[in-house]
Amino acid sequence: SAPGADAFRWFFLASSAPWNTRRHSLANVRAIQKDFPLKLRNVYSFFTIYANIDGYKASVRADQKGVLDRYVLAKTRELVEQIEARLDANDLPGAYAVVPYYIDALNNWYIRRSRECFWGVDLDRDAFDTLYTVLHTLTRVAAPLLPFLAEEVYRGLTGEESVHLTDWPQPDLLPADDDLVRRMDRVREVCSAALSLREARNLRVR
């Protein structure tokens, strides 16, 4: 599908100040759309599909004890703090820059390693509430960067009027665990490096 307004916004603001000229490239805009907007939509779709199947109404909470749950919640707190600091400094490219690494942690690490929690025989309320809390926070913090997609996901998630009428997320409502985030990010980097080596040698992952 054609890139939307959010993808064009990302293209023009993520790499330089908005007053700088930049040559337009539809191919690059499409690549940006795949890099974050599409991944956010996929995370939201994943959550809604399995929450609807189980008939579970998730809630915002951050007292989960599982390592993966605590990691992604702490990572979300880190995201809020980083984007807030960059926006306060009028550093738009810097604000955009922290999002792709976060969405990779959410989509390619937390969800991939928690899939059985969403489709297992026993309902895992912690996993559903974690993902709901993450999406609830992420859409609010992404609203200045992706105003249209954040609005669509937030309204679908909560049924509320608009993400742009909500308060900015309070990071201290999410757990702080710098050591866990550091160690888990290191594991992710090791796994990514190993995967790159396998791909370079045409070795199957499975």
mmCIF file with all atom_site columns, C-alpha atoms in Angstrom, residues 46-182:
data_model
loop_
_atom_site.group_PDB
_atom_site.id
_atom_site.type_symbol
_atom_site.label_atom_id
_atom_site.label_alt_id
_atom_site.label_comp_id
_atom_site.label_asym_id
_atom_site.label_entity_id
_atom_site.label_seq_id
_atom_site.pdbx_PDB_ins_code
_atom_site.Cartn_x
_atom_site.Cartn_y
_atom_site.Cartn_z
_atom_site.occupancy
_atom_site.B_iso_or_equiv
_atom_site.pdbx_formal_charge
_atom_site.auth_seq_id
_atom_site.auth_comp_id
_atom_site.auth_asym_id
_atom_site.auth_atom_id
_atom_site.pdbx_PDB_model_num
ATOM 1   C CA . PHE A 1 46  ? -1.409  -9.362  17.483 1.00 0.00 ? 46  PHE A CA 1
ATOM 2   C CA . PHE A 1 47  ? -2.754  -8.101  20.803 1.00 0.00 ? 47  PHE A CA 1
ATOM 3   C CA . THR A 1 48  ? -6.326  -7.545  19.628 1.00 0.00 ? 48  THR A CA 1
ATOM 4   C CA . ILE A 1 49  ? -6.590  -10.914 17.883 1.00 0.00 ? 49  ILE A CA 1
ATOM 5   C CA . TYR A 1 50  ? -5.661  -12.955 20.960 1.00 0.00 ? 50  TYR A CA 1
ATOM 6   C CA . ALA A 1 51  ? -7.394  -10.692 23.502 1.00 0.00 ? 51  ALA A CA 1
ATOM 7   C CA . ASN A 1 52  ? -10.613 -11.031 21.500 1.00 0.00 ? 52  ASN A CA 1
ATOM 8   C CA . ILE A 1 53  ? -10.210 -14.799 21.169 1.00 0.00 ? 53  ILE A CA 1
ATOM 9   C CA . ASP A 1 54  ? -9.890  -15.147 24.944 1.00 0.00 ? 54  ASP A CA 1
ATOM 10  C CA . GLY A 1 55  ? -12.435 -12.444 25.661 1.00 0.00 ? 55  GLY A CA 1
ATOM 11  C CA . TYR A 1 56  ? -9.965  -10.762 27.986 1.00 0.00 ? 56  TYR A CA 1
ATOM 12  C CA . LYS A 1 57  ? -10.185 -7.055  28.851 1.00 0.00 ? 57  LYS A CA 1
ATOM 13  C CA . ALA A 1 58  ? -6.657  -6.033  29.723 1.00 0.00 ? 58  ALA A CA 1
ATOM 14  C CA . SER A 1 59  ? -5.718  -3.236  32.102 1.00 0.00 ? 59  SER A CA 1
ATOM 15  C CA . VAL A 1 60  ? -2.794  -0.894  32.656 1.00 0.00 ? 60  VAL A CA 1
ATOM 16  C CA . ARG A 1 61  ? -0.532  -2.260  35.372 1.00 0.00 ? 61  ARG A CA 1
ATOM 17  C CA . ALA A 1 62  ? 3.185   -2.688  35.958 1.00 0.00 ? 62  ALA A CA 1
ATOM 18  C CA . ASP A 1 63  ? 3.579   -5.098  38.884 1.00 0.00 ? 63  ASP A CA 1
ATOM 19  C CA . GLN A 1 64  ? 4.331   -8.176  36.766 1.00 0.00 ? 64  GLN A CA 1
ATOM 20  C CA . LYS A 1 65  ? 7.147   -10.424 37.993 1.00 0.00 ? 65  LYS A CA 1
ATOM 21  C CA . GLY A 1 66  ? 8.153   -12.318 34.833 1.00 0.00 ? 66  GLY A CA 1
ATOM 22  C CA . VAL A 1 67  ? 11.583  -11.428 33.474 1.00 0.00 ? 67  VAL A CA 1
ATOM 23  C CA . LEU A 1 68  ? 10.376  -10.663 29.939 1.00 0.00 ? 68  LEU A CA 1
ATOM 24  C CA . ASP A 1 69  ? 7.435   -8.646  31.249 1.00 0.00 ? 69  ASP A CA 1
ATOM 25  C CA . ARG A 1 70  ? 9.669   -6.633  33.564 1.00 0.00 ? 70  ARG A CA 1
ATOM 26  C CA . TYR A 1 71  ? 12.185  -6.103  30.783 1.00 0.00 ? 71  TYR A CA 1
ATOM 27  C CA . VAL A 1 72  ? 9.741   -4.675  28.250 1.00 0.00 ? 72  VAL A CA 1
ATOM 28  C CA . LEU A 1 73  ? 8.051   -2.500  30.892 1.00 0.00 ? 73  LEU A CA 1
ATOM 29  C CA . ALA A 1 74  ? 11.423  -1.124  32.004 1.00 0.00 ? 74  ALA A CA 1
ATOM 30  C CA . LYS A 1 75  ? 12.370  -0.655  28.369 1.00 0.00 ? 75  LYS A CA 1
ATOM 31  C CA . THR A 1 76  ? 9.162   1.320   27.860 1.00 0.00 ? 76  THR A CA 1
ATOM 32  C CA . ARG A 1 77  ? 10.011  3.546   30.811 1.00 0.00 ? 77  ARG A CA 1
ATOM 33  C CA . GLU A 1 78  ? 13.405  4.148   29.231 1.00 0.00 ? 78  GLU A CA 1
ATOM 34  C CA . LEU A 1 79  ? 11.697  5.065   25.931 1.00 0.00 ? 79  LEU A CA 1
ATOM 35  C CA . VAL A 1 80  ? 9.417   7.629   27.613 1.00 0.00 ? 80  VAL A CA 1
ATOM 36  C CA . GLU A 1 81  ? 12.363  9.248   29.379 1.00 0.00 ? 81  GLU A CA 1
ATOM 37  C CA . GLN A 1 82  ? 14.492  9.368   26.228 1.00 0.00 ? 82  GLN A CA 1
ATOM 38  C CA . ILE A 1 83  ? 11.805  10.818  23.961 1.00 0.00 ? 83  ILE A CA 1
ATOM 39  C CA . GLU A 1 84  ? 10.749  13.350  26.602 1.00 0.00 ? 84  GLU A CA 1
ATOM 40  C CA . ALA A 1 85  ? 14.333  14.557  27.002 1.00 0.00 ? 85  ALA A CA 1
ATOM 41  C CA . ARG A 1 86  ? 14.836  14.912  23.260 1.00 0.00 ? 86  ARG A CA 1
ATOM 42  C CA . LEU A 1 87  ? 11.543  16.689  22.640 1.00 0.00 ? 87  LEU A CA 1
ATOM 43  C CA . ASP A 1 88  ? 12.261  19.074  25.524 1.00 0.00 ? 88  ASP A CA 1
ATOM 44  C CA . ALA A 1 89  ? 15.551  19.882  23.757 1.00 0.00 ? 89  ALA A CA 1
ATOM 45  C CA . ASN A 1 90  ? 13.755  20.334  20.389 1.00 0.00 ? 90  ASN A CA 1
ATOM 46  C CA . ASP A 1 91  ? 15.776  17.409  19.056 1.00 0.00 ? 91  ASP A CA 1
ATOM 47  C CA . LEU A 1 92  ? 13.244  15.852  16.681 1.00 0.00 ? 92  LEU A CA 1
ATOM 48  C CA . PRO A 1 93  ? 15.692  13.546  14.863 1.00 0.00 ? 93  PRO A CA 1
ATOM 49  C CA . GLY A 1 94  ? 16.918  12.314  18.240 1.00 0.00 ? 94  GLY A CA 1
ATOM 50  C CA . ALA A 1 95  ? 13.379  11.587  19.386 1.00 0.00 ? 95  ALA A CA 1
ATOM 51  C CA . TYR A 1 96  ? 12.646  9.570   16.265 1.00 0.00 ? 96  TYR A CA 1
ATOM 52  C CA . ALA A 1 97  ? 15.987  7.761   16.492 1.00 0.00 ? 97  ALA A CA 1
ATOM 53  C CA . VAL A 1 98  ? 15.228  5.960   19.766 1.00 0.00 ? 98  VAL A CA 1
ATOM 54  C CA . VAL A 1 99  ? 11.977  4.403   18.517 1.00 0.00 ? 99  VAL A CA 1
ATOM 55  C CA . PRO A 1 100 ? 13.169  1.740   16.000 1.00 0.00 ? 100 PRO A CA 1
ATOM 56  C CA . TYR A 1 101 ? 15.452  0.031   18.542 1.00 0.00 ? 101 TYR A CA 1
ATOM 57  C CA . TYR A 1 102 ? 12.599  -0.036  21.023 1.00 0.00 ? 102 TYR A CA 1
ATOM 58  C CA . ILE A 1 103 ? 10.067  -1.470  18.589 1.00 0.00 ? 103 ILE A CA 1
ATOM 59  C CA . ASP A 1 104 ? 12.598  -4.159  17.682 1.00 0.00 ? 104 ASP A CA 1
ATOM 60  C CA . ALA A 1 105 ? 12.832  -5.097  21.368 1.00 0.00 ? 105 ALA A CA 1
ATOM 61  C CA . LEU A 1 106 ? 9.047   -5.215  21.602 1.00 0.00 ? 106 LEU A CA 1
ATOM 62  C CA . ASN A 1 107 ? 8.241   -6.958  18.345 1.00 0.00 ? 107 ASN A CA 1
ATOM 63  C CA . ASN A 1 108 ? 11.223  -9.195  17.667 1.00 0.00 ? 108 ASN A CA 1
ATOM 64  C CA . TRP A 1 109 ? 12.160  -10.046 21.238 1.00 0.00 ? 109 TRP A CA 1
ATOM 65  C CA . TYR A 1 110 ? 9.323   -9.728  23.760 1.00 0.00 ? 110 TYR A CA 1
ATOM 66  C CA . ILE A 1 111 ? 6.459   -10.914 21.549 1.00 0.00 ? 111 ILE A CA 1
ATOM 67  C CA . ARG A 1 112 ? 8.423   -13.664 19.816 1.00 0.00 ? 112 ARG A CA 1
ATOM 68  C CA . ARG A 1 113 ? 9.502   -15.089 23.160 1.00 0.00 ? 113 ARG A CA 1
ATOM 69  C CA . SER A 1 114 ? 6.118   -14.678 24.801 1.00 0.00 ? 114 SER A CA 1
ATOM 70  C CA . ARG A 1 115 ? 3.855   -16.086 22.078 1.00 0.00 ? 115 ARG A CA 1
ATOM 71  C CA . GLU A 1 116 ? 2.874   -19.159 24.095 1.00 0.00 ? 116 GLU A CA 1
ATOM 72  C CA . CYS A 1 117 ? 1.624   -16.851 26.864 1.00 0.00 ? 117 CYS A CA 1
ATOM 73  C CA . PHE A 1 118 ? -1.014  -15.504 24.464 1.00 0.00 ? 118 PHE A CA 1
ATOM 74  C CA . TRP A 1 119 ? -2.230  -18.727 22.899 1.00 0.00 ? 119 TRP A CA 1
ATOM 75  C CA . GLY A 1 120 ? -1.626  -21.228 25.687 1.00 0.00 ? 120 GLY A CA 1
ATOM 76  C CA . VAL A 1 121 ? -4.354  -23.248 27.378 1.00 0.00 ? 121 VAL A CA 1
ATOM 77  C CA . ASP A 1 122 ? -4.179  -21.151 30.559 1.00 0.00 ? 122 ASP A CA 1
ATOM 78  C CA . LEU A 1 123 ? -4.813  -17.427 30.155 1.00 0.00 ? 123 LEU A CA 1
ATOM 79  C CA . ASP A 1 124 ? -1.679  -15.454 31.076 1.00 0.00 ? 124 ASP A CA 1
ATOM 80  C CA . ARG A 1 125 ? -3.092  -12.190 32.393 1.00 0.00 ? 125 ARG A CA 1
ATOM 81  C CA . ASP A 1 126 ? 0.373   -10.772 33.015 1.00 0.00 ? 126 ASP A CA 1
ATOM 82  C CA . ALA A 1 127 ? 1.331   -11.065 29.349 1.00 0.00 ? 127 ALA A CA 1
ATOM 83  C CA . PHE A 1 128 ? -1.909  -9.459  28.141 1.00 0.00 ? 128 PHE A CA 1
ATOM 84  C CA . ASP A 1 129 ? -1.707  -6.659  30.689 1.00 0.00 ? 129 ASP A CA 1
ATOM 85  C CA . THR A 1 130 ? 1.955   -6.077  29.886 1.00 0.00 ? 130 THR A CA 1
ATOM 86  C CA . LEU A 1 131 ? 1.335   -5.719  26.169 1.00 0.00 ? 131 LEU A CA 1
ATOM 87  C CA . TYR A 1 132 ? -1.727  -3.549  26.780 1.00 0.00 ? 132 TYR A CA 1
ATOM 88  C CA . THR A 1 133 ? 0.265   -1.301  29.123 1.00 0.00 ? 133 THR A CA 1
ATOM 89  C CA . VAL A 1 134 ? 3.099   -1.064  26.621 1.00 0.00 ? 134 VAL A CA 1
ATOM 90  C CA . LEU A 1 135 ? 0.761   -0.144  23.750 1.00 0.00 ? 135 LEU A CA 1
ATOM 91  C CA . HIS A 1 136 ? -1.154  2.306   25.930 1.00 0.00 ? 136 HIS A CA 1
ATOM 92  C CA . THR A 1 137 ? 2.115   4.047   26.812 1.00 0.00 ? 137 THR A CA 1
ATOM 93  C CA . LEU A 1 138 ? 3.728   3.743   23.388 1.00 0.00 ? 138 LEU A CA 1
ATOM 94  C CA . THR A 1 139 ? 0.821   5.343   21.525 1.00 0.00 ? 139 THR A CA 1
ATOM 95  C CA . ARG A 1 140 ? 0.869   8.334   23.862 1.00 0.00 ? 140 ARG A CA 1
ATOM 96  C CA . VAL A 1 141 ? 4.609   8.837   23.608 1.00 0.00 ? 141 VAL A CA 1
ATOM 97  C CA . ALA A 1 142 ? 4.511   8.323   19.822 1.00 0.00 ? 142 ALA A CA 1
ATOM 98  C CA . ALA A 1 143 ? 1.601   10.724  19.301 1.00 0.00 ? 143 ALA A CA 1
ATOM 99  C CA . PRO A 1 144 ? 3.837   13.738  18.443 1.00 0.00 ? 144 PRO A CA 1
ATOM 100 C CA . LEU A 1 145 ? 5.844   11.586  16.028 1.00 0.00 ? 145 LEU A CA 1
ATOM 101 C CA . LEU A 1 146 ? 3.112   9.492   14.388 1.00 0.00 ? 146 LEU A CA 1
ATOM 102 C CA . PRO A 1 147 ? -0.080  11.433  15.124 1.00 0.00 ? 147 PRO A CA 1
ATOM 103 C CA . PHE A 1 148 ? -2.430  9.519   12.831 1.00 0.00 ? 148 PHE A CA 1
ATOM 104 C CA . LEU A 1 149 ? -1.336  5.961   13.570 1.00 0.00 ? 149 LEU A CA 1
ATOM 105 C CA . ALA A 1 150 ? -1.041  6.665   17.296 1.00 0.00 ? 150 ALA A CA 1
ATOM 106 C CA . GLU A 1 151 ? -4.605  7.991   17.226 1.00 0.00 ? 151 GLU A CA 1
ATOM 107 C CA . GLU A 1 152 ? -5.922  4.940   15.372 1.00 0.00 ? 152 GLU A CA 1
ATOM 108 C CA . VAL A 1 153 ? -4.255  2.424   17.669 1.00 0.00 ? 153 VAL A CA 1
ATOM 109 C CA . TYR A 1 154 ? -5.027  4.278   20.896 1.00 0.00 ? 154 TYR A CA 1
ATOM 110 C CA . ARG A 1 155 ? -8.715  4.721   20.106 1.00 0.00 ? 155 ARG A CA 1
ATOM 111 C CA . GLY A 1 156 ? -9.020  1.079   19.043 1.00 0.00 ? 156 GLY A CA 1
ATOM 112 C CA . LEU A 1 157 ? -7.203  -0.015  22.170 1.00 0.00 ? 157 LEU A CA 1
ATOM 113 C CA . THR A 1 158 ? -9.077  2.093   24.722 1.00 0.00 ? 158 THR A CA 1
ATOM 114 C CA . GLY A 1 159 ? -12.282 3.334   23.100 1.00 0.00 ? 159 GLY A CA 1
ATOM 115 C CA . GLU A 1 160 ? -11.400 6.836   24.332 1.00 0.00 ? 160 GLU A CA 1
ATOM 116 C CA . GLU A 1 161 ? -11.889 9.980   22.278 1.00 0.00 ? 161 GLU A CA 1
ATOM 117 C CA . SER A 1 162 ? -8.320  10.795  21.276 1.00 0.00 ? 162 SER A CA 1
ATOM 118 C CA . VAL A 1 163 ? -4.719  10.071  22.214 1.00 0.00 ? 163 VAL A CA 1
ATOM 119 C CA . HIS A 1 164 ? -4.039  13.776  21.706 1.00 0.00 ? 164 HIS A CA 1
ATOM 120 C CA . LEU A 1 165 ? -6.308  14.607  24.647 1.00 0.00 ? 165 LEU A CA 1
ATOM 121 C CA . THR A 1 166 ? -4.460  12.364  27.092 1.00 0.00 ? 166 THR A CA 1
ATOM 122 C CA . ASP A 1 167 ? -1.649  13.225  29.477 1.00 0.00 ? 167 ASP A CA 1
ATOM 123 C CA . TRP A 1 168 ? 1.966   12.486  28.675 1.00 0.00 ? 168 TRP A CA 1
ATOM 124 C CA . PRO A 1 169 ? 2.994   9.121   30.207 1.00 0.00 ? 169 PRO A CA 1
ATOM 125 C CA . GLN A 1 170 ? 4.613   9.269   33.625 1.00 0.00 ? 170 GLN A CA 1
ATOM 126 C CA . PRO A 1 171 ? 7.757   7.123   33.468 1.00 0.00 ? 171 PRO A CA 1
ATOM 127 C CA . ASP A 1 172 ? 7.828   6.570   37.229 1.00 0.00 ? 172 ASP A CA 1
ATOM 128 C CA . LEU A 1 173 ? 4.646   4.495   36.949 1.00 0.00 ? 173 LEU A CA 1
ATOM 129 C CA . LEU A 1 174 ? 6.724   1.883   35.116 1.00 0.00 ? 174 LEU A CA 1
ATOM 130 C CA . PRO A 1 175 ? 9.464   -0.201  36.750 1.00 0.00 ? 175 PRO A CA 1
ATOM 131 C CA . ALA A 1 176 ? 13.061  0.955   36.572 1.00 0.00 ? 176 ALA A CA 1
ATOM 132 C CA . ASP A 1 177 ? 15.542  -1.879  36.159 1.00 0.00 ? 177 ASP A CA 1
ATOM 133 C CA . ASP A 1 178 ? 18.656  -0.607  34.389 1.00 0.00 ? 178 ASP A CA 1
ATOM 134 C CA . ASP A 1 179 ? 20.622  -3.772  35.100 1.00 0.00 ? 179 ASP A CA 1
ATOM 135 C CA . LEU A 1 180 ? 17.967  -6.049  33.593 1.00 0.00 ? 180 LEU A CA 1
ATOM 136 C CA . VAL A 1 181 ? 17.636  -3.820  30.522 1.00 0.00 ? 181 VAL A CA 1
ATOM 137 C CA . ARG A 1 182 ? 21.401  -3.714  30.063 1.00 0.00 ? 182 ARG A CA 1
#
